[in-house]
Amino acid sequence: QVQLVQSGAEVKKPGASMKVSCKASGYTFTSYTLHWVRQAPGQRLEWMGWIIAGNGNTKYSQKFQGRVTLTRDTSANTAYMELSGLRSEDTAVYYCARDPSSSTWRVIDYWGQGTPVTVSS
Amino acid sequence: QSALTQPASVSGSPGQSITISCTGSSSDIGGYNYVSWYQQHPGKAPKLIIYDVSYRPSGVSIRFSASKSGNTASLTISGLQAEDEADYYCSSYTSTTTLVFGTGTKVNVL
């Protein structure tokens, strides 16, 4: 069965960087795109970007452009999301999520369990 | 890209039908038949319940149906049940090849 297993909770100080991993199993990793979505406490889902696992192409939300980097390691079936210049407003649960679409990345059929990140001095 | 607009909350009694709206623009909802809906229970990851405007994934109850008209998409839950109490989010593909989510709607079962 499809599984996306993310790394554990993190506590970071303002100005630091964080890197969340997302290990995929149960499907051909390079045949799908992965989205990263975050949700601040009590807030809505917020799309951050996608990465095509096959060729590494990425697209980022304008809001995070310059601060977020999505990468993947095809030998480990793992995707990564790195966010720099952390501030308190980045406190949220971060999700990786699989998209089965091709060329118009528009739907998420499987989600990771979420990685809580707290940014606090 | 601004969030799609949803009502903050919608309420209904068991057995009733409710409808949640999701309003965007011609650059997202109005431009493509690529609207999805997700259900999220507290503390859980979202679950896909509708994709490409009106298609239900395997295993999703037929009580969930959806449609689109112009820049507004709608999700209808028929025969409301206690287990339907959750947050619901719409999303759409956009003209800049990004994804945008709605503001979210809390469904209360009275």
PDB file of N, CA and C in Angstrom, chain B:
ATOM      1  N   GLN B   1      -0.985  34.262  -5.126  1.00  0.00           N
ATOM      2  CA  GLN B   1      -2.256  33.598  -5.358  1.00  0.00           C
ATOM      3  C   GLN B   1      -3.070  33.615  -4.066  1.00  0.00           C
ATOM      4  N   SER B   2      -4.191  34.277  -4.094  1.00  0.00           N
ATOM      5  CA  SER B   2      -5.040  34.336  -2.903  1.00  0.00           C
ATOM      6  C   SER B   2      -5.786  33.021  -2.727  1.00  0.00           C
ATOM      7  N   ALA B   3      -6.138  32.728  -1.485  1.00  0.00           N
ATOM      8  CA  ALA B   3      -6.901  31.520  -1.186  1.00  0.00           C
ATOM      9  C   ALA B   3      -8.282  31.606  -1.814  1.00  0.00           C
ATOM     10  N   LEU B   4      -8.826  30.450  -2.167  1.00  0.00           N
ATOM     11  CA  LEU B   4     -10.209  30.378  -2.627  1.00  0.00           C
ATOM     12  C   LEU B   4     -11.115  30.664  -1.433  1.00  0.00           C
ATOM     13  N   THR B   5     -12.273  31.238  -1.686  1.00  0.00           N
ATOM     14  CA  THR B   5     -13.151  31.671  -0.594  1.00  0.00           C
ATOM     15  C   THR B   5     -14.233  30.643  -0.291  1.00  0.00           C
ATOM     16  N   GLN B   6     -14.267  30.216   0.960  1.00  0.00           N
ATOM     17  CA  GLN B   6     -15.291  29.288   1.442  1.00  0.00           C
ATOM     18  C   GLN B   6     -15.979  29.904   2.651  1.00  0.00           C
ATOM     19  N   PRO B   7     -17.214  29.498   2.926  1.00  0.00           N
ATOM     20  CA  PRO B   7     -17.853  29.955   4.169  1.00  0.00           C
ATOM     21  C   PRO B   7     -17.128  29.340   5.359  1.00  0.00           C
ATOM     22  N   ALA B   8     -17.062  30.081   6.452  1.00  0.00           N
ATOM     23  CA  ALA B   8     -16.330  29.609   7.631  1.00  0.00           C
ATOM     24  C   ALA B   8     -16.968  28.366   8.233  1.00  0.00           C
ATOM     25  N   SER B   9     -18.290  28.313   8.216  1.00  0.00           N
ATOM     26  CA  SER B   9     -18.977  27.162   8.790  1.00  0.00           C
ATOM     27  C   SER B   9     -20.323  26.943   8.121  1.00  0.00           C
ATOM     28  N   VAL B  10     -20.735  25.696   8.136  1.00  0.00           N
ATOM     29  CA  VAL B  10     -22.057  25.296   7.643  1.00  0.00           C
ATOM     30  C   VAL B  10     -22.589  24.258   8.611  1.00  0.00           C
ATOM     31  N   SER B  11     -23.848  24.364   8.953  1.00  0.00           N
ATOM     32  CA  SER B  11     -24.451  23.433   9.910  1.00  0.00           C
ATOM     33  C   SER B  11     -25.663  22.740   9.318  1.00  0.00           C
ATOM     34  N   GLY B  12     -25.921  21.555   9.820  1.00  0.00           N
ATOM     35  CA  GLY B  12     -27.109  20.825   9.394  1.00  0.00           C
ATOM     36  C   GLY B  12     -27.433  19.729  10.384  1.00  0.00           C
ATOM     37  N   SER B  13     -28.659  19.269  10.343  1.00  0.00           N
ATOM     38  CA  SER B  13     -29.091  18.181  11.222  1.00  0.00           C
ATOM     39  C   SER B  13     -28.854  16.846  10.527  1.00  0.00           C
ATOM     40  N   PRO B  14     -28.756  15.785  11.294  1.00  0.00           N
ATOM     41  CA  PRO B  14     -28.586  14.458  10.671  1.00  0.00           C
ATOM     42  C   PRO B  14     -29.689  14.183   9.650  1.00  0.00           C
ATOM     43  N   GLY B  15     -29.289  13.656   8.503  1.00  0.00           N
ATOM     44  CA  GLY B  15     -30.232  13.338   7.448  1.00  0.00           C
ATOM     45  C   GLY B  15     -30.432  14.457   6.443  1.00  0.00           C
ATOM     46  N   GLN B  16     -30.098  15.667   6.828  1.00  0.00           N
ATOM     47  CA  GLN B  16     -30.254  16.804   5.912  1.00  0.00           C
ATOM     48  C   GLN B  16     -29.124  16.843   4.895  1.00  0.00           C
ATOM     49  N   SER B  17     -29.288  17.731   3.906  1.00  0.00           N
ATOM     50  CA  SER B  17     -28.230  17.986   2.923  1.00  0.00           C
ATOM     51  C   SER B  17     -27.675  19.384   3.158  1.00  0.00           C
ATOM     52  N   ILE B  18     -26.368  19.519   2.971  1.00  0.00           N
ATOM     53  CA  ILE B  18     -25.745  20.833   3.058  1.00  0.00           C
ATOM     54  C   ILE B  18     -24.863  21.031   1.831  1.00  0.00           C
ATOM     55  N   THR B  19     -24.614  22.286   1.503  1.00  0.00           N
ATOM     56  CA  THR B  19     -23.757  22.617   0.371  1.00  0.00           C
ATOM     57  C   THR B  19     -22.715  23.639   0.796  1.00  0.00           C
ATOM     58  N   ILE B  20     -21.472  23.387   0.398  1.00  0.00           N
ATOM     59  CA  ILE B  20     -20.352  24.280   0.688  1.00  0.00           C
ATOM     60  C   ILE B  20     -19.891  24.886  -0.629  1.00  0.00           C
ATOM     61  N   SER B  21     -19.758  26.182  -0.661  1.00  0.00           N
ATOM     62  CA  SER B  21     -19.299  26.849  -1.873  1.00  0.00           C
ATOM     63  C   SER B  21     -17.805  27.148  -1.793  1.00  0.00           C
ATOM     64  N   CYS B  22     -17.217  27.338  -2.950  1.00  0.00           N
ATOM     65  CA  CYS B  22     -15.778  27.617  -3.064  1.00  0.00           C
ATOM     66  C   CYS B  22     -15.612  28.548  -4.256  1.00  0.00           C
ATOM     67  N   THR B  23     -15.267  29.792  -4.000  1.00  0.00           N
ATOM     68  CA  THR B  23     -15.218  30.792  -5.061  1.00  0.00           C
ATOM     69  C   THR B  23     -13.790  31.217  -5.364  1.00  0.00           C
ATOM     70  N   GLY B  24     -13.480  31.207  -6.641  1.00  0.00           N
ATOM     71  CA  GLY B  24     -12.154  31.620  -7.079  1.00  0.00           C
ATOM     72  C   GLY B  24     -12.249  32.625  -8.195  1.00  0.00           C
ATOM     73  N   SER B  25     -11.470  32.393  -9.241  1.00  0.00           N
ATOM     74  CA  SER B  25     -11.429  33.321 -10.362  1.00  0.00           C
ATOM     75  C   SER B  25     -11.282  32.544 -11.665  1.00  0.00           C
ATOM     76  N   SER B  26     -11.179  33.302 -12.750  1.00  0.00           N
ATOM     77  CA  SER B  26     -11.000  32.664 -14.052  1.00  0.00           C
ATOM     78  C   SER B  26      -9.600  32.073 -14.203  1.00  0.00           C
ATOM     79  N   SER B  27      -8.699  32.425 -13.287  1.00  0.00           N
ATOM     80  CA  SER B  27      -7.332  31.892 -13.329  1.00  0.00           C
ATOM     81  C   SER B  27      -7.199  30.568 -12.606  1.00  0.00           C
ATOM     82  N   ASP B  28      -8.247  30.192 -11.905  1.00  0.00           N
ATOM     83  CA  ASP B  28      -8.189  28.892 -11.228  1.00  0.00           C
ATOM     84  C   ASP B  28      -9.475  28.115 -11.493  1.00  0.00           C
ATOM     85  N   ILE B  29     -10.443  28.217 -10.610  1.00  0.00           N
ATOM     86  CA  ILE B  29     -11.656  27.404 -10.756  1.00  0.00           C
ATOM     87  C   ILE B  29     -12.299  27.591 -12.123  1.00  0.00           C
ATOM     88  N   GLY B  30     -12.460  28.827 -12.531  1.00  0.00           N
ATOM     89  CA  GLY B  30     -13.159  29.105 -13.782  1.00  0.00           C
ATOM     90  C   GLY B  30     -12.428  28.668 -15.031  1.00  0.00           C
ATOM     91  N   GLY B  31     -11.114  28.483 -14.918  1.00  0.00           N
ATOM     92  CA  GLY B  31     -10.322  28.181 -16.098  1.00  0.00           C
ATOM     93  C   GLY B  31     -10.065  26.712 -16.354  1.00  0.00           C
ATOM     94  N   TYR B  32     -10.338  25.887 -15.360  1.00  0.00           N
ATOM     95  CA  TYR B  32     -10.000  24.464 -15.463  1.00  0.00           C
ATOM     96  C   TYR B  32     -11.028  23.621 -14.724  1.00  0.00           C
ATOM     97  N   ASN B  33     -11.189  22.387 -15.176  1.00  0.00           N
ATOM     98  CA  ASN B  33     -12.042  21.435 -14.452  1.00  0.00           C
ATOM     99  C   ASN B  33     -11.185  20.604 -13.510  1.00  0.00           C
ATOM    100  N   TYR B  34     -10.446  21.316 -12.670  1.00  0.00           N
ATOM    101  CA  TYR B  34      -9.479  20.668 -11.795  1.00  0.00           C
ATOM    102  C   TYR B  34      -9.686  21.097 -10.346  1.00  0.00           C
ATOM    103  N   VAL B  35     -10.901  20.972  -9.878  1.00  0.00           N
ATOM    104  CA  VAL B  35     -11.218  21.285  -8.487  1.00  0.00           C
ATOM    105  C   VAL B  35     -11.276  19.990  -7.687  1.00  0.00           C
ATOM    106  N   SER B  36     -10.662  20.006  -6.532  1.00  0.00           N
ATOM    107  CA  SER B  36     -10.715  18.866  -5.618  1.00  0.00           C
ATOM    108  C   SER B  36     -11.282  19.316  -4.282  1.00  0.00           C
ATOM    109  N   TRP B  37     -11.791  18.349  -3.534  1.00  0.00           N
ATOM    110  CA  TRP B  37     -12.295  18.601  -2.184  1.00  0.00           C
ATOM    111  C   TRP B  37     -11.664  17.603  -1.222  1.00  0.00           C
ATOM    112  N   TYR B  38     -11.338  18.105  -0.017  1.00  0.00           N
ATOM    113  CA  TYR B  38     -10.705  17.276   1.012  1.00  0.00           C
ATOM    114  C   TYR B  38     -11.484  17.423   2.312  1.00  0.00           C
ATOM    115  N   GLN B  39     -11.555  16.297   3.017  1.00  0.00           N
ATOM    116  CA  GLN B  39     -12.159  16.267   4.354  1.00  0.00           C
ATOM    117  C   GLN B  39     -11.032  16.106   5.371  1.00  0.00           C
ATOM    118  N   GLN B  40     -11.076  16.880   6.437  1.00  0.00           N
ATOM    119  CA  GLN B  40     -10.043  16.774   7.467  1.00  0.00           C
ATOM    120  C   GLN B  40     -10.664  16.729   8.858  1.00  0.00           C
ATOM    121  N   HIS B  41     -10.465  15.616   9.540  1.00  0.00           N
ATOM    122  CA  HIS B  41     -10.883  15.515  10.934  1.00  0.00           C
ATOM    123  C   HIS B  41      -9.770  16.052  11.830  1.00  0.00           C
ATOM    124  N   PRO B  42     -10.110  16.519  13.030  1.00  0.00           N
ATOM    125  CA  PRO B  42      -9.102  17.128  13.917  1.00  0.00           C
ATOM    126  C   PRO B  42      -7.908  16.226  14.159  1.00  0.00           C
ATOM    127  N   GLY B  43      -6.738  16.797  13.985  1.00  0.00           N
ATOM    128  CA  GLY B  43      -5.510  16.070  14.242  1.00  0.00           C
ATOM    129  C   GLY B  43      -5.121  15.067  13.178  1.00  0.00           C
ATOM    130  N   LYS B  44      -5.886  15.019  12.094  1.00  0.00           N
ATOM    131  CA  LYS B  44      -5.610  14.050  11.035  1.00  0.00           C
ATOM    132  C   LYS B  44      -5.178  14.740   9.754  1.00  0.00           C
ATOM    133  N   ALA B  45      -4.555  13.974   8.862  1.00  0.00           N
ATOM    134  CA  ALA B  45      -4.237  14.485   7.535  1.00  0.00           C
ATOM    135  C   ALA B  45      -5.520  14.567   6.709  1.00  0.00           C
ATOM    136  N   PRO B  46      -5.571  15.479   5.759  1.00  0.00           N
ATOM    137  CA  PRO B  46      -6.750  15.564   4.885  1.00  0.00           C
ATOM    138  C   PRO B  46      -6.959  14.277   4.096  1.00  0.00           C
ATOM    139  N   LYS B  47      -8.211  14.090   3.652  1.00  0.00           N
ATOM    140  CA  LYS B  47      -8.574  12.930   2.842  1.00  0.00           C
ATOM    141  C   LYS B  47      -9.269  13.430   1.585  1.00  0.00           C
ATOM    142  N   LEU B  48      -8.857  12.925   0.440  1.00  0.00           N
ATOM    143  CA  LEU B  48      -9.467  13.301  -0.833  1.00  0.00           C
ATOM    144  C   LEU B  48     -10.868  12.702  -0.937  1.00  0.00           C
ATOM    145  N   ILE B  49     -11.878  13.550  -1.233  1.00  0.00           N
ATOM    146  CA  ILE B  49     -13.234  13.041  -1.409  1.00  0.00           C
ATOM    147  C   ILE B  49     -13.812  13.349  -2.789  1.00  0.00           C
ATOM    148  N   ILE B  50     -13.265  14.340  -3.469  1.00  0.00           N
ATOM    149  CA  ILE B  50     -13.715  14.678  -4.829  1.00  0.00           C
ATOM    150  C   ILE B  50     -12.498  15.172  -5.614  1.00  0.00           C
ATOM    151  N   TYR B  51     -12.388  14.769  -6.882  1.00  0.00           N
ATOM    152  CA  TYR B  51     -11.344  15.317  -7.741  1.00  0.00           C
ATOM    153  C   TYR B  51     -11.919  15.646  -9.115  1.00  0.00           C
ATOM    154  N   ASP B  52     -11.211  16.493  -9.831  1.00  0.00           N
ATOM    155  CA  ASP B  52     -11.653  16.922 -11.169  1.00  0.00           C
ATOM    156  C   ASP B  52     -13.133  17.314 -11.176  1.00  0.00           C
ATOM    157  N   VAL B  53     -13.476  18.168 -10.269  1.00  0.00           N
ATOM    158  CA  VAL B  53     -14.803  18.794 -10.082  1.00  0.00           C
ATOM    159  C   VAL B  53     -15.828  17.872  -9.449  1.00  0.00           C
ATOM    160  N   SER B  54     -15.996  16.648 -10.006  1.00  0.00           N
ATOM    161  CA  SER B  54     -17.150  15.865  -9.569  1.00  0.00           C
ATOM    162  C   SER B  54     -16.902  14.367  -9.439  1.00  0.00           C
ATOM    163  N   TYR B  55     -15.663  13.934  -9.515  1.00  0.00           N
ATOM    164  CA  TYR B  55     -15.371  12.499  -9.455  1.00  0.00           C
ATOM    165  C   TYR B  55     -15.020  12.082  -8.025  1.00  0.00           C
ATOM    166  N   ARG B  56     -15.609  10.969  -7.614  1.00  0.00           N
ATOM    167  CA  ARG B  56     -15.318  10.412  -6.297  1.00  0.00           C
ATOM    168  C   ARG B  56     -14.285   9.315  -6.385  1.00  0.00           C
ATOM    169  N   PRO B  57     -13.248   9.375  -5.545  1.00  0.00           N
ATOM    170  CA  PRO B  57     -12.295   8.252  -5.498  1.00  0.00           C
ATOM    171  C   PRO B  57     -13.001   7.000  -4.985  1.00  0.00           C
ATOM    172  N   SER B  58     -12.431   5.868  -5.313  1.00  0.00           N
ATOM    173  CA  SER B  58     -12.978   4.611  -4.822  1.00  0.00           C
ATOM    174  C   SER B  58     -13.062   4.624  -3.301  1.00  0.00           C
ATOM    175  N   GLY B  59     -14.172   4.191  -2.767  1.00  0.00           N
ATOM    176  CA  GLY B  59     -14.332   4.101  -1.325  1.00  0.00           C
ATOM    177  C   GLY B  59     -14.982   5.304  -0.674  1.00  0.00           C
ATOM    178  N   VAL B  60     -15.136   6.379  -1.406  1.00  0.00           N
ATOM    179  CA  VAL B  60     -15.783   7.571  -0.853  1.00  0.00           C
ATOM    180  C   VAL B  60     -17.300   7.438  -1.007  1.00  0.00           C
ATOM    181  N   SER B  61     -18.008   7.779   0.038  1.00  0.00           N
ATOM    182  CA  SER B  61     -19.462   7.644   0.051  1.00  0.00           C
ATOM    183  C   SER B  61     -20.132   8.423  -1.074  1.00  0.00           C
ATOM    184  N   ILE B  62     -21.190   7.833  -1.634  1.00  0.00           N
ATOM    185  CA  ILE B  62     -21.950   8.503  -2.689  1.00  0.00           C
ATOM    186  C   ILE B  62     -22.743   9.677  -2.131  1.00  0.00           C
ATOM    187  N   ARG B  63     -22.724   9.848  -0.819  1.00  0.00           N
ATOM    188  CA  ARG B  63     -23.394  11.007  -0.225  1.00  0.00           C
ATOM    189  C   ARG B  63     -22.661  12.310  -0.536  1.00  0.00           C
ATOM    190  N   PHE B  64     -21.418  12.176  -0.995  1.00  0.00           N
ATOM    191  CA  PHE B  64     -20.638  13.350  -1.375  1.00  0.00           C
ATOM    192  C   PHE B  64     -20.748  13.565  -2.888  1.00  0.00           C
ATOM    193  N   SER B  65     -21.181  14.741  -3.292  1.00  0.00           N
ATOM    194  CA  SER B  65     -21.249  15.076  -4.706  1.00  0.00           C
ATOM    195  C   SER B  65     -20.788  16.517  -4.876  1.00  0.00           C
ATOM    196  N   ALA B  66     -20.377  16.865  -6.095  1.00  0.00           N
ATOM    197  CA  ALA B  66     -19.839  18.198  -6.316  1.00  0.00           C
ATOM    198  C   ALA B  66     -20.069  18.645  -7.747  1.00  0.00           C
ATOM    199  N   SER B  67     -19.967  19.947  -7.947  1.00  0.00           N
ATOM    200  CA  SER B  67     -20.162  20.524  -9.271  1.00  0.00           C
ATOM    201  C   SER B  67     -19.424  21.854  -9.352  1.00  0.00           C
ATOM    202  N   LYS B  68     -19.517  22.478 -10.513  1.00  0.00           N
ATOM    203  CA  LYS B  68     -18.874  23.775 -10.717  1.00  0.00           C
ATOM    204  C   LYS B  68     -19.699  24.601 -11.686  1.00  0.00           C
ATOM    205  N   SER B  69     -19.765  25.895 -11.419  1.00  0.00           N
ATOM    206  CA  SER B  69     -20.414  26.827 -12.341  1.00  0.00           C
ATOM    207  C   SER B  69     -19.608  28.113 -12.344  1.00  0.00           C
ATOM    208  N   GLY B  70     -19.046  28.432 -13.494  1.00  0.00           N
ATOM    209  CA  GLY B  70     -18.199  29.625 -13.582  1.00  0.00           C
ATOM    210  C   GLY B  70     -17.020  29.536 -12.644  1.00  0.00           C
ATOM    211  N   ASN B  71     -16.865  30.542 -11.812  1.00  0.00           N
ATOM    212  CA  ASN B  71     -15.727  30.592 -10.884  1.00  0.00           C
ATOM    213  C   ASN B  71     -16.032  30.001  -9.514  1.00  0.00           C
ATOM    214  N   THR B  72     -17.172  29.326  -9.384  1.00  0.00           N
ATOM    215  CA  THR B  72     -17.570  28.779  -8.095  1.00  0.00           C
ATOM    216  C   THR B  72     -17.817  27.275  -8.179  1.00  0.00           C
ATOM    217  N   ALA B  73     -17.182  26.552  -7.264  1.00  0.00           N
ATOM    218  CA  ALA B  73     -17.406  25.121  -7.129  1.00  0.00           C
ATOM    219  C   ALA B  73     -18.233  24.870  -5.878  1.00  0.00           C
ATOM    220  N   SER B  74     -18.923  23.744  -5.853  1.00  0.00           N
ATOM    221  CA  SER B  74     -19.784  23.424  -4.716  1.00  0.00           C
ATOM    222  C   SER B  74     -19.664  21.959  -4.347  1.00  0.00           C
ATOM    223  N   LEU B  75     -19.689  21.698  -3.049  1.00  0.00           N
ATOM    224  CA  LEU B  75     -19.695  20.334  -2.510  1.00  0.00           C
ATOM    225  C   LEU B  75     -20.998  20.146  -1.751  1.00  0.00           C
ATOM    226  N   THR B  76     -21.711  19.079  -2.057  1.00  0.00           N
ATOM    227  CA  THR B  76     -22.942  18.758  -1.343  1.00  0.00           C
ATOM    228  C   THR B  76     -22.774  17.461  -0.575  1.00  0.00           C
ATOM    229  N   ILE B  77     -23.165  17.497   0.684  1.00  0.00           N
ATOM    230  CA  ILE B  77     -23.189  16.286   1.501  1.00  0.00           C
ATOM    231  C   ILE B  77     -24.655  15.960   1.763  1.00  0.00           C
ATOM    232  N   SER B  78     -25.097  14.816   1.285  1.00  0.00           N
ATOM    233  CA  SER B  78     -26.482  14.391   1.464  1.00  0.00           C
ATOM    234  C   SER B  78     -26.581  13.430   2.635  1.00  0.00           C
ATOM    235  N   GLY B  79     -27.764  13.368   3.246  1.00  0.00           N
ATOM    236  CA  GLY B  79     -27.952  12.442   4.359  1.00  0.00           C
ATOM    237  C   GLY B  79     -26.897  12.631   5.431  1.00  0.00           C
ATOM    238  N   LEU B  80     -26.744  13.853   5.884  1.00  0.00           N
ATOM    239  CA  LEU B  80     -25.680  14.229   6.823  1.00  0.00           C
ATOM    240  C   LEU B  80     -25.603  13.261   8.002  1.00  0.00           C
ATOM    241  N   GLN B  81     -24.381  12.845   8.328  1.00  0.00           N
ATOM    242  CA  GLN B  81     -24.153  11.936   9.446  1.00  0.00           C
ATOM    243  C   GLN B  81     -23.161  12.568  10.421  1.00  0.00           C
ATOM    244  N   ALA B  82     -23.183  12.080  11.640  1.00  0.00           N
ATOM    245  CA  ALA B  82     -22.300  12.619  12.676  1.00  0.00           C
ATOM    246  C   ALA B  82     -20.841  12.558  12.254  1.00  0.00           C
ATOM    247  N   GLU B  83     -20.471  11.512  11.540  1.00  0.00           N
ATOM    248  CA  GLU B  83     -19.071  11.340  11.116  1.00  0.00           C
ATOM    249  C   GLU B  83     -18.649  12.358  10.052  1.00  0.00           C
ATOM    250  N   ASP B  84     -19.613  13.081   9.491  1.00  0.00           N
ATOM    251  CA  ASP B  84     -19.279  14.099   8.489  1.00  0.00           C
ATOM    252  C   ASP B  84     -18.789  15.395   9.128  1.00  0.00           C
ATOM    253  N   GLU B  85     -18.912  15.483  10.438  1.00  0.00           N
ATOM    254  CA  GLU B  85     -18.440  16.690  11.127  1.00  0.00           C
ATOM    255  C   GLU B  85     -16.918  16.757  11.009  1.00  0.00           C
ATOM    256  N   ALA B  86     -16.446  17.780  10.311  1.00  0.00           N
ATOM    257  CA  ALA B  86     -15.026  17.900   9.981  1.00  0.00           C
ATOM    258  C   ALA B  86     -14.812  19.236   9.272  1.00  0.00           C
ATOM    259  N   ASP B  87     -13.574  19.500   8.938  1.00  0.00           N
ATOM    260  CA  ASP B  87     -13.251  20.651   8.094  1.00  0.00           C
ATOM    261  C   ASP B  87     -13.156  20.184   6.647  1.00  0.00           C
ATOM    262  N   TYR B  88     -13.628  21.027   5.742  1.00  0.00           N
ATOM    263  CA  TYR B  88     -13.602  20.699   4.319  1.00  0.00           C
ATOM    264  C   TYR B  88     -12.863  21.802   3.565  1.00  0.00           C
ATOM    265  N   TYR B  89     -11.972  21.375   2.667  1.00  0.00           N
ATOM    266  CA  TYR B  89     -11.191  22.314   1.878  1.00  0.00           C
ATOM    267  C   TYR B  89     -11.360  22.013   0.391  1.00  0.00           C
ATOM    268  N   CYS B  90     -11.530  23.068  -0.393  1.00  0.00           N
ATOM    269  CA  CYS B  90     -11.477  22.907  -1.839  1.00  0.00           C
ATOM    270  C   CYS B  90     -10.056  23.263  -2.286  1.00  0.00           C
ATOM    271  N   SER B  91      -9.708  22.836  -3.468  1.00  0.00           N
ATOM    272  CA  SER B  91      -8.442  23.253  -4.066  1.00  0.00           C
ATOM    273  C   SER B  91      -8.630  23.312  -5.577  1.00  0.00           C
ATOM    274  N   SER B  92      -7.766  24.059  -6.215  1.00  0.00           N
ATOM    275  CA  SER B  92      -7.821  24.177  -7.673  1.00  0.00           C
ATOM    276  C   SER B  92      -6.434  24.331  -8.263  1.00  0.00           C
ATOM    277  N   TYR B  93      -6.273  23.771  -9.433  1.00  0.00           N
ATOM    278  CA  TYR B  93      -5.102  24.044 -10.260  1.00  0.00           C
ATOM    279  C   TYR B  93      -5.227  25.492 -10.729  1.00  0.00           C
ATOM    280  N   THR B  94      -4.060  26.156 -10.956  1.00  0.00           N
ATOM    281  CA  THR B  94      -4.106  27.552 -11.377  1.00  0.00           C
ATOM    282  C   THR B  94      -3.351  27.757 -12.685  1.00  0.00           C
ATOM    283  N   SER B  95      -3.521  28.915 -13.259  1.00  0.00           N
ATOM    284  CA  SER B  95      -2.892  29.240 -14.544  1.00  0.00           C
ATOM    285  C   SER B  95      -1.375  29.332 -14.450  1.00  0.00           C
ATOM    286  N   THR B  96      -0.834  29.431 -13.256  1.00  0.00           N
ATOM    287  CA  THR B  96       0.625  29.475 -13.087  1.00  0.00           C
ATOM    288  C   THR B  96       1.174  28.113 -12.677  1.00  0.00           C
ATOM    289  N   THR B  97       0.387  27.071 -12.919  1.00  0.00           N
ATOM    290  CA  THR B  97       0.753  25.668 -12.618  1.00  0.00           C
ATOM    291  C   THR B  97       0.985  25.431 -11.133  1.00  0.00           C
ATOM    292  N   THR B  98       0.355  26.236 -10.311  1.00  0.00           N
ATOM    293  CA  THR B  98       0.406  26.010  -8.872  1.00  0.00           C
ATOM    294  C   THR B  98      -0.923  25.438  -8.407  1.00  0.00           C
ATOM    295  N   LEU B  99      -0.986  25.165  -7.124  1.00  0.00           N
ATOM    296  CA  LEU B  99      -2.207  24.663  -6.504  1.00  0.00           C
ATOM    297  C   LEU B  99      -2.626  25.694  -5.458  1.00  0.00           C
ATOM    298  N   VAL B 100      -3.911  25.912  -5.341  1.00  0.00           N
ATOM    299  CA  VAL B 100      -4.387  26.841  -4.312  1.00  0.00           C
ATOM    300  C   VAL B 100      -5.516  26.166  -3.541  1.00  0.00           C
ATOM    301  N   PHE B 101      -5.495  26.335  -2.224  1.00  0.00           N
ATOM    302  CA  PHE B 101      -6.531  25.780  -1.361  1.00  0.00           C
ATOM    303  C   PHE B 101      -7.534  26.865  -0.963  1.00  0.00           C
ATOM    304  N   GLY B 102      -8.685  26.397  -0.543  1.00  0.00           N
ATOM    305  CA  GLY B 102      -9.700  27.298  -0.026  1.00  0.00           C
ATOM    306  C   GLY B 102      -9.431  27.655   1.420  1.00  0.00           C
ATOM    307  N   THR B 103     -10.255  28.549   1.945  1.00  0.00           N
ATOM    308  CA  THR B 103     -10.100  29.022   3.314  1.00  0.00           C
ATOM    309  C   THR B 103     -10.601  28.014   4.337  1.00  0.00           C
ATOM    310  N   GLY B 104     -11.329  27.014   3.879  1.00  0.00           N
ATOM    311  CA  GLY B 104     -11.793  25.956   4.757  1.00  0.00           C
ATOM    312  C   GLY B 104     -13.166  26.216   5.338  1.00  0.00           C
ATOM    313  N   THR B 105     -13.959  25.152   5.472  1.00  0.00           N
ATOM    314  CA  THR B 105     -15.309  25.236   6.040  1.00  0.00           C
ATOM    315  C   THR B 105     -15.482  24.177   7.106  1.00  0.00           C
ATOM    316  N   LYS B 106     -15.907  24.617   8.279  1.00  0.00           N
ATOM    317  CA  LYS B 106     -16.191  23.664   9.347  1.00  0.00           C
ATOM    318  C   LYS B 106     -17.647  23.229   9.234  1.00  0.00           C
ATOM    319  N   VAL B 107     -17.868  21.941   9.103  1.00  0.00           N
ATOM    320  CA  VAL B 107     -19.227  21.408   9.046  1.00  0.00           C
ATOM    321  C   VAL B 107     -19.622  20.929  10.430  1.00  0.00           C
ATOM    322  N   ASN B 108     -20.720  21.481  10.918  1.00  0.00           N
ATOM    323  CA  ASN B 108     -21.260  21.094  12.219  1.00  0.00           C
ATOM    324  C   ASN B 108     -22.526  20.270  12.025  1.00  0.00           C
ATOM    325  N   VAL B 109     -22.575  19.122  12.669  1.00  0.00           N
ATOM    326  CA  VAL B 109     -23.777  18.291  12.631  1.00  0.00           C
ATOM    327  C   VAL B 109     -24.515  18.510  13.946  1.00  0.00           C
ATOM    328  N   LEU B 110     -25.688  19.108  13.848  1.00  0.00           N
ATOM    329  CA  LEU B 110     -26.417  19.543  15.039  1.00  0.00           C
ATOM    330  C   LEU B 110     -27.030  18.380  15.812  1.00  0.00           C
TER     331      LEU B 110
END
